[in-house]
Amino acid sequence: MLGMVSVYNSDEHTVIEGSGISEWLERLVKGDPRREGCLFLLRYGKLGVFCICEWVGGGRDTFVDVMNLGESLGNFGHKEAQELRKRLFAPVTAEVTSRAIIGNDSDFYHRLQDEDMEETERRERVAVGE
């Protein structure tokens, strides 16, 4: 769900209008030519969860989940509002993503080297008869 592109289906999805969160979302992106009118609150009928979503592609049929709020709108507080602002207006750059991937790869290969050294030492001890 999160970050996945979905097609709106009125049998499965309900757009929540007139709630405090919906109005806050409108104020959040007011004046932003790219996002104004694109953020909305949605409830997945089958899953029973609420999500903040964004219309994509210029129409009102395709959307992306931006933040999952769980089964209650009461889960949306100051911390979640800050996280949403960060996701919308300060997204992770390609450089940061690249550094994270390189760091994880480096950690993985260092672990493999350490395991290989330990296995080599173990084999040497076995060969000596320890």
mmCIF file of N, CA and C in Angstrom:
data_model
loop_
_atom_site.group_PDB
_atom_site.id
_atom_site.type_symbol
_atom_site.label_atom_id
_atom_site.label_comp_id
_atom_site.label_asym_id
_atom_site.label_seq_id
_atom_site.Cartn_x
_atom_site.Cartn_y
_atom_site.Cartn_z
ATOM 1 N N MET A 1 0.809 -1.196 0.000
ATOM 2 C CA MET A 1 0.000 0.000 0.000
ATOM 3 C C MET A 1 0.853 1.261 0.000
ATOM 4 N N LEU A 2 1.649 1.480 1.017
ATOM 5 C CA LEU A 2 2.371 2.738 1.155
ATOM 6 C C LEU A 2 3.335 2.923 -0.007
ATOM 7 N N GLY A 3 3.169 4.039 -0.719
ATOM 8 C CA GLY A 3 4.015 4.326 -1.862
ATOM 9 C C GLY A 3 3.592 3.624 -3.133
ATOM 10 N N MET A 4 2.594 2.783 -3.047
ATOM 11 C CA MET A 4 2.117 2.058 -4.222
ATOM 12 C C MET A 4 1.053 2.880 -4.937
ATOM 13 N N VAL A 5 1.053 2.777 -6.251
ATOM 14 C CA VAL A 5 0.035 3.461 -7.042
ATOM 15 C C VAL A 5 -1.213 2.590 -7.044
ATOM 16 N N SER A 6 -2.361 3.185 -6.765
ATOM 17 C CA SER A 6 -3.632 2.468 -6.737
ATOM 18 C C SER A 6 -4.637 3.181 -7.623
ATOM 19 N N VAL A 7 -5.607 2.437 -8.078
ATOM 20 C CA VAL A 7 -6.696 3.009 -8.869
ATOM 21 C C VAL A 7 -7.911 3.119 -7.962
ATOM 22 N N TYR A 8 -8.518 4.294 -7.942
ATOM 23 C CA TYR A 8 -9.664 4.539 -7.068
ATOM 24 C C TYR A 8 -10.858 3.709 -7.514
ATOM 25 N N ASN A 9 -11.484 3.046 -6.550
ATOM 26 C CA ASN A 9 -12.688 2.255 -6.783
ATOM 27 C C ASN A 9 -13.643 2.580 -5.638
ATOM 28 N N SER A 10 -14.788 3.157 -5.957
ATOM 29 C CA SER A 10 -15.713 3.610 -4.910
ATOM 30 C C SER A 10 -16.260 2.459 -4.062
ATOM 31 N N ASP A 11 -16.197 1.235 -4.559
ATOM 32 C CA ASP A 11 -16.643 0.089 -3.765
ATOM 33 C C ASP A 11 -15.625 -0.276 -2.680
ATOM 34 N N GLU A 12 -14.356 0.013 -2.928
ATOM 35 C CA GLU A 12 -13.294 -0.354 -1.995
ATOM 36 C C GLU A 12 -12.739 0.825 -1.201
ATOM 37 N N HIS A 13 -12.892 2.044 -1.727
ATOM 38 C CA HIS A 13 -12.289 3.227 -1.114
ATOM 39 C C HIS A 13 -13.349 4.272 -0.800
ATOM 40 N N THR A 14 -13.149 4.979 0.294
ATOM 41 C CA THR A 14 -14.030 6.085 0.663
ATOM 42 C C THR A 14 -13.172 7.313 0.933
ATOM 43 N N VAL A 15 -13.425 8.387 0.179
ATOM 44 C CA VAL A 15 -12.722 9.643 0.417
ATOM 45 C C VAL A 15 -13.423 10.345 1.572
ATOM 46 N N ILE A 16 -12.671 10.717 2.607
ATOM 47 C CA ILE A 16 -13.218 11.371 3.793
ATOM 48 C C ILE A 16 -13.079 12.881 3.609
ATOM 49 N N GLU A 17 -14.196 13.569 3.546
ATOM 50 C CA GLU A 17 -14.186 15.026 3.386
ATOM 51 C C GLU A 17 -14.807 15.677 4.613
ATOM 52 N N GLY A 18 -14.396 16.894 4.882
ATOM 53 C CA GLY A 18 -14.995 17.658 5.971
ATOM 54 C C GLY A 18 -14.455 17.352 7.354
ATOM 55 N N SER A 19 -13.473 16.482 7.447
ATOM 56 C CA SER A 19 -12.886 16.207 8.767
ATOM 57 C C SER A 19 -11.789 17.227 9.038
ATOM 58 N N GLY A 20 -11.360 17.306 10.261
ATOM 59 C CA GLY A 20 -10.290 18.230 10.621
ATOM 60 C C GLY A 20 -9.002 17.940 9.867
ATOM 61 N N ILE A 21 -8.710 16.661 9.674
ATOM 62 C CA ILE A 21 -7.490 16.289 8.958
ATOM 63 C C ILE A 21 -7.588 16.695 7.493
ATOM 64 N N SER A 22 -8.742 16.466 6.877
ATOM 65 C CA SER A 22 -8.932 16.851 5.473
ATOM 66 C C SER A 22 -8.731 18.346 5.283
ATOM 67 N N GLU A 23 -9.294 19.126 6.187
ATOM 68 C CA GLU A 23 -9.149 20.582 6.100
ATOM 69 C C GLU A 23 -7.695 20.997 6.340
ATOM 70 N N TRP A 24 -7.019 20.342 7.260
ATOM 71 C CA TRP A 24 -5.613 20.639 7.519
ATOM 72 C C TRP A 24 -4.763 20.330 6.287
ATOM 73 N N LEU A 25 -5.081 19.218 5.598
ATOM 74 C CA LEU A 25 -4.346 18.860 4.383
ATOM 75 C C LEU A 25 -4.499 19.936 3.312
ATOM 76 N N GLU A 26 -5.717 20.479 3.185
ATOM 77 C CA GLU A 26 -5.952 21.550 2.211
ATOM 78 C C GLU A 26 -5.108 22.778 2.546
ATOM 79 N N ARG A 27 -5.064 23.137 3.829
ATOM 80 C CA ARG A 27 -4.266 24.300 4.238
ATOM 81 C C ARG A 27 -2.771 24.053 4.049
ATOM 82 N N LEU A 28 -2.348 22.819 4.271
ATOM 83 C CA LEU A 28 -0.936 22.468 4.170
ATOM 84 C C LEU A 28 -0.369 22.737 2.776
ATOM 85 N N VAL A 29 -1.154 22.440 1.759
ATOM 86 C CA VAL A 29 -0.644 22.578 0.385
ATOM 87 C C VAL A 29 -1.233 23.778 -0.351
ATOM 88 N N LYS A 30 -1.943 24.633 0.374
ATOM 89 C CA LYS A 30 -2.541 25.808 -0.260
ATOM 90 C C LYS A 30 -1.441 26.673 -0.877
ATOM 91 N N GLY A 31 -1.616 27.029 -2.127
ATOM 92 C CA GLY A 31 -0.640 27.851 -2.835
ATOM 93 C C GLY A 31 0.458 27.049 -3.522
ATOM 94 N N ASP A 32 0.508 25.751 -3.290
ATOM 95 C CA ASP A 32 1.499 24.894 -3.954
ATOM 96 C C ASP A 32 0.900 24.433 -5.281
ATOM 97 N N PRO A 33 1.395 24.935 -6.405
ATOM 98 C CA PRO A 33 0.780 24.604 -7.692
ATOM 99 C C PRO A 33 0.836 23.118 -8.026
ATOM 100 N N ARG A 34 1.801 22.423 -7.482
ATOM 101 C CA ARG A 34 1.941 21.000 -7.787
ATOM 102 C C ARG A 34 0.993 20.123 -6.965
ATOM 103 N N ARG A 35 0.741 20.513 -5.723
ATOM 104 C CA ARG A 35 -0.016 19.638 -4.821
ATOM 105 C C ARG A 35 -1.382 20.165 -4.412
ATOM 106 N N GLU A 36 -1.689 21.409 -4.686
ATOM 107 C CA GLU A 36 -2.962 21.973 -4.227
ATOM 108 C C GLU A 36 -4.126 21.161 -4.793
ATOM 109 N N GLY A 37 -4.991 20.703 -3.896
ATOM 110 C CA GLY A 37 -6.146 19.906 -4.284
ATOM 111 C C GLY A 37 -5.846 18.444 -4.544
ATOM 112 N N CYS A 38 -4.600 18.033 -4.349
ATOM 113 C CA CYS A 38 -4.221 16.644 -4.634
ATOM 114 C C CYS A 38 -4.149 15.757 -3.394
ATOM 115 N N LEU A 39 -3.979 16.343 -2.208
ATOM 116 C CA LEU A 39 -3.924 15.544 -0.981
ATOM 117 C C LEU A 39 -5.329 15.298 -0.462
ATOM 118 N N PHE A 40 -5.570 14.093 0.010
ATOM 119 C CA PHE A 40 -6.886 13.772 0.554
ATOM 120 C C PHE A 40 -6.775 12.628 1.547
ATOM 121 N N LEU A 41 -7.819 12.457 2.314
ATOM 122 C CA LEU A 41 -7.901 11.407 3.320
ATOM 123 C C LEU A 41 -8.783 10.300 2.761
ATOM 124 N N LEU A 42 -8.324 9.060 2.883
ATOM 125 C CA LEU A 42 -9.036 7.929 2.293
ATOM 126 C C LEU A 42 -9.150 6.800 3.306
ATOM 127 N N ARG A 43 -10.231 6.054 3.223
ATOM 128 C CA ARG A 43 -10.398 4.853 4.048
ATOM 129 C C ARG A 43 -10.512 3.654 3.129
ATOM 130 N N TYR A 44 -9.669 2.654 3.402
ATOM 131 C CA TYR A 44 -9.753 1.390 2.676
ATOM 132 C C TYR A 44 -10.835 0.547 3.336
ATOM 133 N N GLY A 45 -11.882 0.222 2.591
ATOM 134 C CA GLY A 45 -13.006 -0.513 3.147
ATOM 135 C C GLY A 45 -12.645 -1.903 3.633
ATOM 136 N N LYS A 46 -11.961 -2.678 2.806
ATOM 137 C CA LYS A 46 -11.636 -4.062 3.165
ATOM 138 C C LYS A 46 -10.635 -4.141 4.317
ATOM 139 N N LEU A 47 -9.678 -3.237 4.324
ATOM 140 C CA LEU A 47 -8.644 -3.257 5.362
ATOM 141 C C LEU A 47 -9.044 -2.493 6.614
ATOM 142 N N GLY A 48 -9.952 -1.541 6.454
ATOM 143 C CA GLY A 48 -10.409 -0.744 7.588
ATOM 144 C C GLY A 48 -9.390 0.253 8.094
ATOM 145 N N VAL A 49 -8.476 0.689 7.237
ATOM 146 C CA VAL A 49 -7.458 1.654 7.651
ATOM 147 C C VAL A 49 -7.634 2.970 6.909
ATOM 148 N N PHE A 50 -7.160 4.032 7.554
ATOM 149 C CA PHE A 50 -7.195 5.366 6.957
ATOM 150 C C PHE A 50 -5.805 5.700 6.434
ATOM 151 N N CYS A 51 -5.761 6.393 5.306
ATOM 152 C CA CYS A 51 -4.488 6.811 4.721
ATOM 153 C C CYS A 51 -4.598 8.226 4.194
ATOM 154 N N ILE A 52 -3.496 8.948 4.268
ATOM 155 C CA ILE A 52 -3.391 10.224 3.578
ATOM 156 C C ILE A 52 -2.799 9.889 2.222
ATOM 157 N N CYS A 53 -3.472 10.330 1.172
ATOM 158 C CA CYS A 53 -3.087 9.964 -0.187
ATOM 159 C C CYS A 53 -2.938 11.203 -1.056
ATOM 160 N N GLU A 54 -2.353 10.995 -2.217
ATOM 161 C CA GLU A 54 -2.160 12.083 -3.170
ATOM 162 C C GLU A 54 -2.582 11.598 -4.555
ATOM 163 N N TRP A 55 -3.447 12.385 -5.198
ATOM 164 C CA TRP A 55 -3.845 12.084 -6.572
ATOM 165 C C TRP A 55 -2.626 12.269 -7.465
ATOM 166 N N VAL A 56 -2.429 11.373 -8.407
ATOM 167 C CA VAL A 56 -1.310 11.496 -9.345
ATOM 168 C C VAL A 56 -1.836 11.459 -10.774
ATOM 169 N N GLY A 57 -1.086 12.013 -11.672
ATOM 170 C CA GLY A 57 -1.447 11.960 -13.082
ATOM 171 C C GLY A 57 -2.484 12.970 -13.509
ATOM 172 N N GLY A 58 -2.822 13.918 -12.659
ATOM 173 C CA GLY A 58 -3.749 14.975 -13.050
ATOM 174 C C GLY A 58 -5.221 14.627 -12.947
ATOM 175 N N GLY A 59 -5.567 13.382 -12.750
ATOM 176 C CA GLY A 59 -6.974 13.003 -12.645
ATOM 177 C C GLY A 59 -7.355 12.629 -11.231
ATOM 178 N N ARG A 60 -8.551 12.122 -11.085
ATOM 179 C CA ARG A 60 -9.045 11.692 -9.769
ATOM 180 C C ARG A 60 -9.323 10.191 -9.777
ATOM 181 N N ASP A 61 -8.472 9.453 -10.480
ATOM 182 C CA ASP A 61 -8.675 8.009 -10.527
ATOM 183 C C ASP A 61 -7.456 7.214 -10.056
ATOM 184 N N THR A 62 -6.293 7.847 -10.010
ATOM 185 C CA THR A 62 -5.075 7.164 -9.596
ATOM 186 C C THR A 62 -4.447 7.924 -8.437
ATOM 187 N N PHE A 63 -4.044 7.185 -7.404
ATOM 188 C CA PHE A 63 -3.476 7.839 -6.225
ATOM 189 C C PHE A 63 -2.352 7.020 -5.625
ATOM 190 N N VAL A 64 -1.580 7.686 -4.771
ATOM 191 C CA VAL A 64 -0.477 7.053 -4.047
ATOM 192 C C VAL A 64 -0.695 7.292 -2.559
ATOM 193 N N ASP A 65 -0.505 6.249 -1.753
ATOM 194 C CA ASP A 65 -0.572 6.399 -0.296
ATOM 195 C C ASP A 65 0.679 7.122 0.175
ATOM 196 N N VAL A 66 0.485 8.193 0.939
ATOM 197 C CA VAL A 66 1.609 8.958 1.470
ATOM 198 C C VAL A 66 1.870 8.573 2.924
ATOM 199 N N MET A 67 0.791 8.341 3.688
ATOM 200 C CA MET A 67 0.955 7.990 5.101
ATOM 201 C C MET A 67 -0.226 7.138 5.555
ATOM 202 N N ASN A 68 0.084 6.012 6.196
ATOM 203 C CA ASN A 68 -0.938 5.135 6.746
ATOM 204 C C ASN A 68 -1.212 5.566 8.184
ATOM 205 N N LEU A 69 -2.485 5.815 8.496
ATOM 206 C CA LEU A 69 -2.858 6.263 9.842
ATOM 207 C C LEU A 69 -3.408 5.138 10.709
ATOM 208 N N GLY A 70 -3.535 3.957 10.151
ATOM 209 C CA GLY A 70 -4.073 2.842 10.915
ATOM 210 C C GLY A 70 -5.591 2.858 10.933
ATOM 211 N N GLU A 71 -6.166 2.215 11.928
ATOM 212 C CA GLU A 71 -7.615 2.045 11.986
ATOM 213 C C GLU A 71 -8.345 3.217 12.613
ATOM 214 N N SER A 72 -7.610 4.198 13.137
ATOM 215 C CA SER A 72 -8.249 5.333 13.802
ATOM 216 C C SER A 72 -7.624 6.642 13.351
ATOM 217 N N LEU A 73 -8.467 7.638 13.129
ATOM 218 C CA LEU A 73 -7.959 8.966 12.792
ATOM 219 C C LEU A 73 -7.296 9.615 13.999
ATOM 220 N N GLY A 74 -7.563 9.077 15.175
ATOM 221 C CA GLY A 74 -6.941 9.581 16.394
ATOM 222 C C GLY A 74 -5.438 9.330 16.433
ATOM 223 N N ASN A 75 -4.944 8.489 15.527
ATOM 224 C CA ASN A 75 -3.509 8.213 15.464
ATOM 225 C C ASN A 75 -2.720 9.368 14.859
ATOM 226 N N PHE A 76 -3.416 10.350 14.270
ATOM 227 C CA PHE A 76 -2.738 11.465 13.615
ATOM 228 C C PHE A 76 -2.545 12.593 14.613
ATOM 229 N N GLY A 77 -1.303 12.818 14.985
ATOM 230 C CA GLY A 77 -0.980 13.877 15.943
ATOM 231 C C GLY A 77 0.143 14.751 15.426
ATOM 232 N N HIS A 78 0.759 15.486 16.343
ATOM 233 C CA HIS A 78 1.826 16.419 15.980
ATOM 234 C C HIS A 78 3.011 15.703 15.320
ATOM 235 N N LYS A 79 3.386 14.559 15.873
ATOM 236 C CA LYS A 79 4.519 13.796 15.336
ATOM 237 C C LYS A 79 4.243 13.356 13.895
ATOM 238 N N GLU A 80 3.038 12.875 13.642
ATOM 239 C CA GLU A 80 2.675 12.432 12.296
ATOM 240 C C GLU A 80 2.594 13.610 11.330
ATOM 241 N N ALA A 81 2.124 14.757 11.829
ATOM 242 C CA ALA A 81 2.053 15.959 10.988
ATOM 243 C C ALA A 81 3.450 16.384 10.555
ATOM 244 N N GLN A 82 4.412 16.337 11.478
ATOM 245 C CA GLN A 82 5.791 16.678 11.132
ATOM 246 C C GLN A 82 6.363 15.695 10.115
ATOM 247 N N GLU A 83 6.094 14.419 10.316
ATOM 248 C CA GLU A 83 6.580 13.398 9.386
ATOM 249 C C GLU A 83 5.972 13.595 7.997
ATOM 250 N N LEU A 84 4.690 13.940 7.937
ATOM 251 C CA LEU A 84 4.039 14.178 6.647
ATOM 252 C C LEU A 84 4.667 15.374 5.938
ATOM 253 N N ARG A 85 4.903 16.451 6.675
ATOM 254 C CA ARG A 85 5.570 17.623 6.073
ATOM 255 C C ARG A 85 6.931 17.234 5.503
ATOM 256 N N LYS A 86 7.658 16.432 6.261
ATOM 257 C CA LYS A 86 8.982 15.995 5.809
ATOM 258 C C LYS A 86 8.865 15.166 4.530
ATOM 259 N N ARG A 87 7.916 14.249 4.493
ATOM 260 C CA ARG A 87 7.745 13.403 3.310
ATOM 261 C C ARG A 87 7.355 14.213 2.078
ATOM 262 N N LEU A 88 6.536 15.231 2.288
ATOM 263 C CA LEU A 88 6.046 16.009 1.149
ATOM 264 C C LEU A 88 7.033 17.058 0.670
ATOM 265 N N PHE A 89 7.652 17.760 1.600
ATOM 266 C CA PHE A 89 8.429 18.933 1.226
ATOM 267 C C PHE A 89 9.936 18.760 1.349
ATOM 268 N N ALA A 90 10.394 17.702 1.956
ATOM 269 C CA ALA A 90 11.829 17.437 2.057
ATOM 270 C C ALA A 90 12.088 15.959 1.782
ATOM 271 N N PRO A 91 11.706 15.506 0.589
ATOM 272 C CA PRO A 91 11.876 14.081 0.303
ATOM 273 C C PRO A 91 13.353 13.696 0.239
ATOM 274 N N VAL A 92 13.611 12.429 0.427
ATOM 275 C CA VAL A 92 14.968 11.909 0.386
ATOM 276 C C VAL A 92 15.516 12.096 -1.027
ATOM 277 N N THR A 93 16.726 12.602 -1.121
ATOM 278 C CA THR A 93 17.333 12.826 -2.428
ATOM 279 C C THR A 93 17.978 11.539 -2.939
ATOM 280 N N ALA A 94 18.288 11.529 -4.213
ATOM 281 C CA ALA A 94 18.952 10.373 -4.811
ATOM 282 C C ALA A 94 20.321 10.158 -4.174
ATOM 283 N N GLU A 95 20.995 11.253 -3.823
ATOM 284 C CA GLU A 95 22.318 11.145 -3.210
ATOM 285 C C GLU A 95 22.235 10.458 -1.847
ATOM 286 N N VAL A 96 21.256 10.834 -1.043
ATOM 287 C CA VAL A 96 21.087 10.218 0.279
ATOM 288 C C VAL A 96 20.744 8.740 0.125
ATOM 289 N N THR A 97 19.868 8.434 -0.819
ATOM 290 C CA THR A 97 19.500 7.042 -1.070
ATOM 291 C C THR A 97 20.715 6.240 -1.508
ATOM 292 N N SER A 98 21.504 6.809 -2.408
ATOM 293 C CA SER A 98 22.709 6.136 -2.894
ATOM 294 C C SER A 98 23.686 5.866 -1.754
ATOM 295 N N ARG A 99 23.887 6.859 -0.880
ATOM 296 C CA ARG A 99 24.790 6.675 0.268
ATOM 297 C C ARG A 99 24.295 5.563 1.190
ATOM 298 N N ALA A 100 22.990 5.516 1.409
ATOM 299 C CA ALA A 100 22.424 4.481 2.283
ATOM 300 C C ALA A 100 22.631 3.093 1.685
ATOM 301 N N ILE A 101 22.424 2.966 0.382
ATOM 302 C CA ILE A 101 22.604 1.669 -0.282
ATOM 303 C C ILE A 101 24.067 1.247 -0.225
ATOM 304 N N ILE A 102 24.966 2.182 -0.522
ATOM 305 C CA ILE A 102 26.401 1.874 -0.488
ATOM 306 C C ILE A 102 26.824 1.469 0.924
ATOM 307 N N GLY A 103 26.321 2.187 1.927
ATOM 308 C CA GLY A 103 26.640 1.849 3.311
ATOM 309 C C GLY A 103 26.161 0.461 3.691
ATOM 310 N N ASN A 104 24.947 0.116 3.284
ATOM 311 C CA ASN A 104 24.414 -1.213 3.585
ATOM 312 C C ASN A 104 25.206 -2.292 2.865
ATOM 313 N N ASP A 105 25.562 -2.047 1.591
ATOM 314 C CA ASP A 105 26.365 -3.017 0.850
ATOM 315 C C ASP A 105 27.716 -3.214 1.523
ATOM 316 N N SER A 106 28.332 -2.107 1.934
ATOM 317 C CA SER A 106 29.637 -2.176 2.590
ATOM 318 C C SER A 106 29.550 -3.003 3.872
ATOM 319 N N ASP A 107 28.526 -2.751 4.681
ATOM 320 C CA ASP A 107 28.330 -3.521 5.917
ATOM 321 C C ASP A 107 28.171 -5.002 5.611
ATOM 322 N N PHE A 108 27.388 -5.316 4.575
ATOM 323 C CA PHE A 108 27.136 -6.701 4.194
ATOM 324 C C PHE A 108 28.450 -7.396 3.821
ATOM 325 N N TYR A 109 29.249 -6.757 2.970
ATOM 326 C CA TYR A 109 30.491 -7.377 2.518
ATOM 327 C C TYR A 109 31.531 -7.468 3.634
ATOM 328 N N HIS A 110 31.540 -6.499 4.535
ATOM 329 C CA HIS A 110 32.449 -6.599 5.682
ATOM 330 C C HIS A 110 32.061 -7.774 6.579
ATOM 331 N N ARG A 111 30.756 -7.982 6.761
ATOM 332 C CA ARG A 111 30.308 -9.137 7.551
ATOM 333 C C ARG A 111 30.735 -10.441 6.878
ATOM 334 N N LEU A 112 30.596 -10.503 5.544
ATOM 335 C CA LEU A 112 31.015 -11.712 4.829
ATOM 336 C C LEU A 112 32.510 -11.962 5.011
ATOM 337 N N GLN A 113 33.313 -10.907 4.927
ATOM 338 C CA GLN A 113 34.757 -11.053 5.122
ATOM 339 C C GLN A 113 35.068 -11.544 6.533
ATOM 340 N N ASP A 114 34.391 -10.984 7.527
ATOM 341 C CA ASP A 114 34.610 -11.407 8.914
ATOM 342 C C ASP A 114 34.247 -12.874 9.093
ATOM 343 N N GLU A 115 33.117 -13.286 8.518
ATOM 344 C CA GLU A 115 32.697 -14.680 8.622
ATOM 345 C C GLU A 115 33.693 -15.590 7.919
ATOM 346 N N ASP A 116 34.213 -15.148 6.771
ATOM 347 C CA ASP A 116 35.187 -15.939 6.029
ATOM 348 C C ASP A 116 36.476 -16.096 6.834
ATOM 349 N N MET A 117 36.920 -15.014 7.488
ATOM 350 C CA MET A 117 38.130 -15.080 8.313
ATOM 351 C C MET A 117 37.920 -16.031 9.488
ATOM 352 N N GLU A 118 36.753 -15.967 10.110
ATOM 353 C CA GLU A 118 36.455 -16.857 11.233
ATOM 354 C C GLU A 118 36.441 -18.311 10.776
ATOM 355 N N GLU A 119 35.859 -18.560 9.602
ATOM 356 C CA GLU A 119 35.801 -19.925 9.074
ATOM 357 C C GLU A 119 37.202 -20.427 8.738
ATOM 358 N N THR A 120 38.043 -19.564 8.181
ATOM 359 C CA THR A 120 39.426 -19.945 7.862
ATOM 360 C C THR A 120 40.179 -20.301 9.137
ATOM 361 N N GLU A 121 40.038 -19.485 10.174
ATOM 362 C CA GLU A 121 40.692 -19.766 11.453
ATOM 363 C C GLU A 121 40.193 -21.075 12.049
ATOM 364 N N ARG A 122 38.893 -21.321 11.946
ATOM 365 C CA ARG A 122 38.321 -22.566 12.474
ATOM 366 C C ARG A 122 38.908 -23.771 11.742
ATOM 367 N N ARG A 123 39.016 -23.692 10.422
ATOM 368 C CA ARG A 123 39.572 -24.800 9.635
ATOM 369 C C ARG A 123 41.045 -25.044 9.986
ATOM 370 N N GLU A 124 41.786 -23.964 10.209
ATOM 371 C CA GLU A 124 43.195 -24.115 10.594
ATOM 372 C C GLU A 124 43.307 -24.830 11.936
ATOM 373 N N ARG A 125 42.433 -24.484 12.882
ATOM 374 C CA ARG A 125 42.454 -25.145 14.198
ATOM 375 C C ARG A 125 42.076 -26.621 14.067
ATOM 376 N N VAL A 126 41.115 -26.920 13.204
ATOM 377 C CA VAL A 126 40.700 -28.310 13.001
ATOM 378 C C VAL A 126 41.842 -29.101 12.370
ATOM 379 N N ALA A 127 42.549 -28.489 11.427
ATOM 380 C CA ALA A 127 43.661 -29.170 10.754
ATOM 381 C C ALA A 127 44.789 -29.486 11.725
ATOM 382 N N VAL A 128 45.000 -28.607 12.707
ATOM 383 C CA VAL A 128 46.048 -28.816 13.707
ATOM 384 C C VAL A 128 45.589 -29.842 14.740
ATOM 385 N N GLY A 129 44.284 -29.996 14.890
ATOM 386 C CA GLY A 129 43.759 -30.980 15.820
ATOM 387 C C GLY A 129 43.200 -30.398 17.094
ATOM 388 N N GLU A 130 42.909 -29.134 17.118
ATOM 389 C CA GLU A 130 42.342 -28.511 18.324
ATOM 390 C C GLU A 130 40.900 -28.862 18.482
#
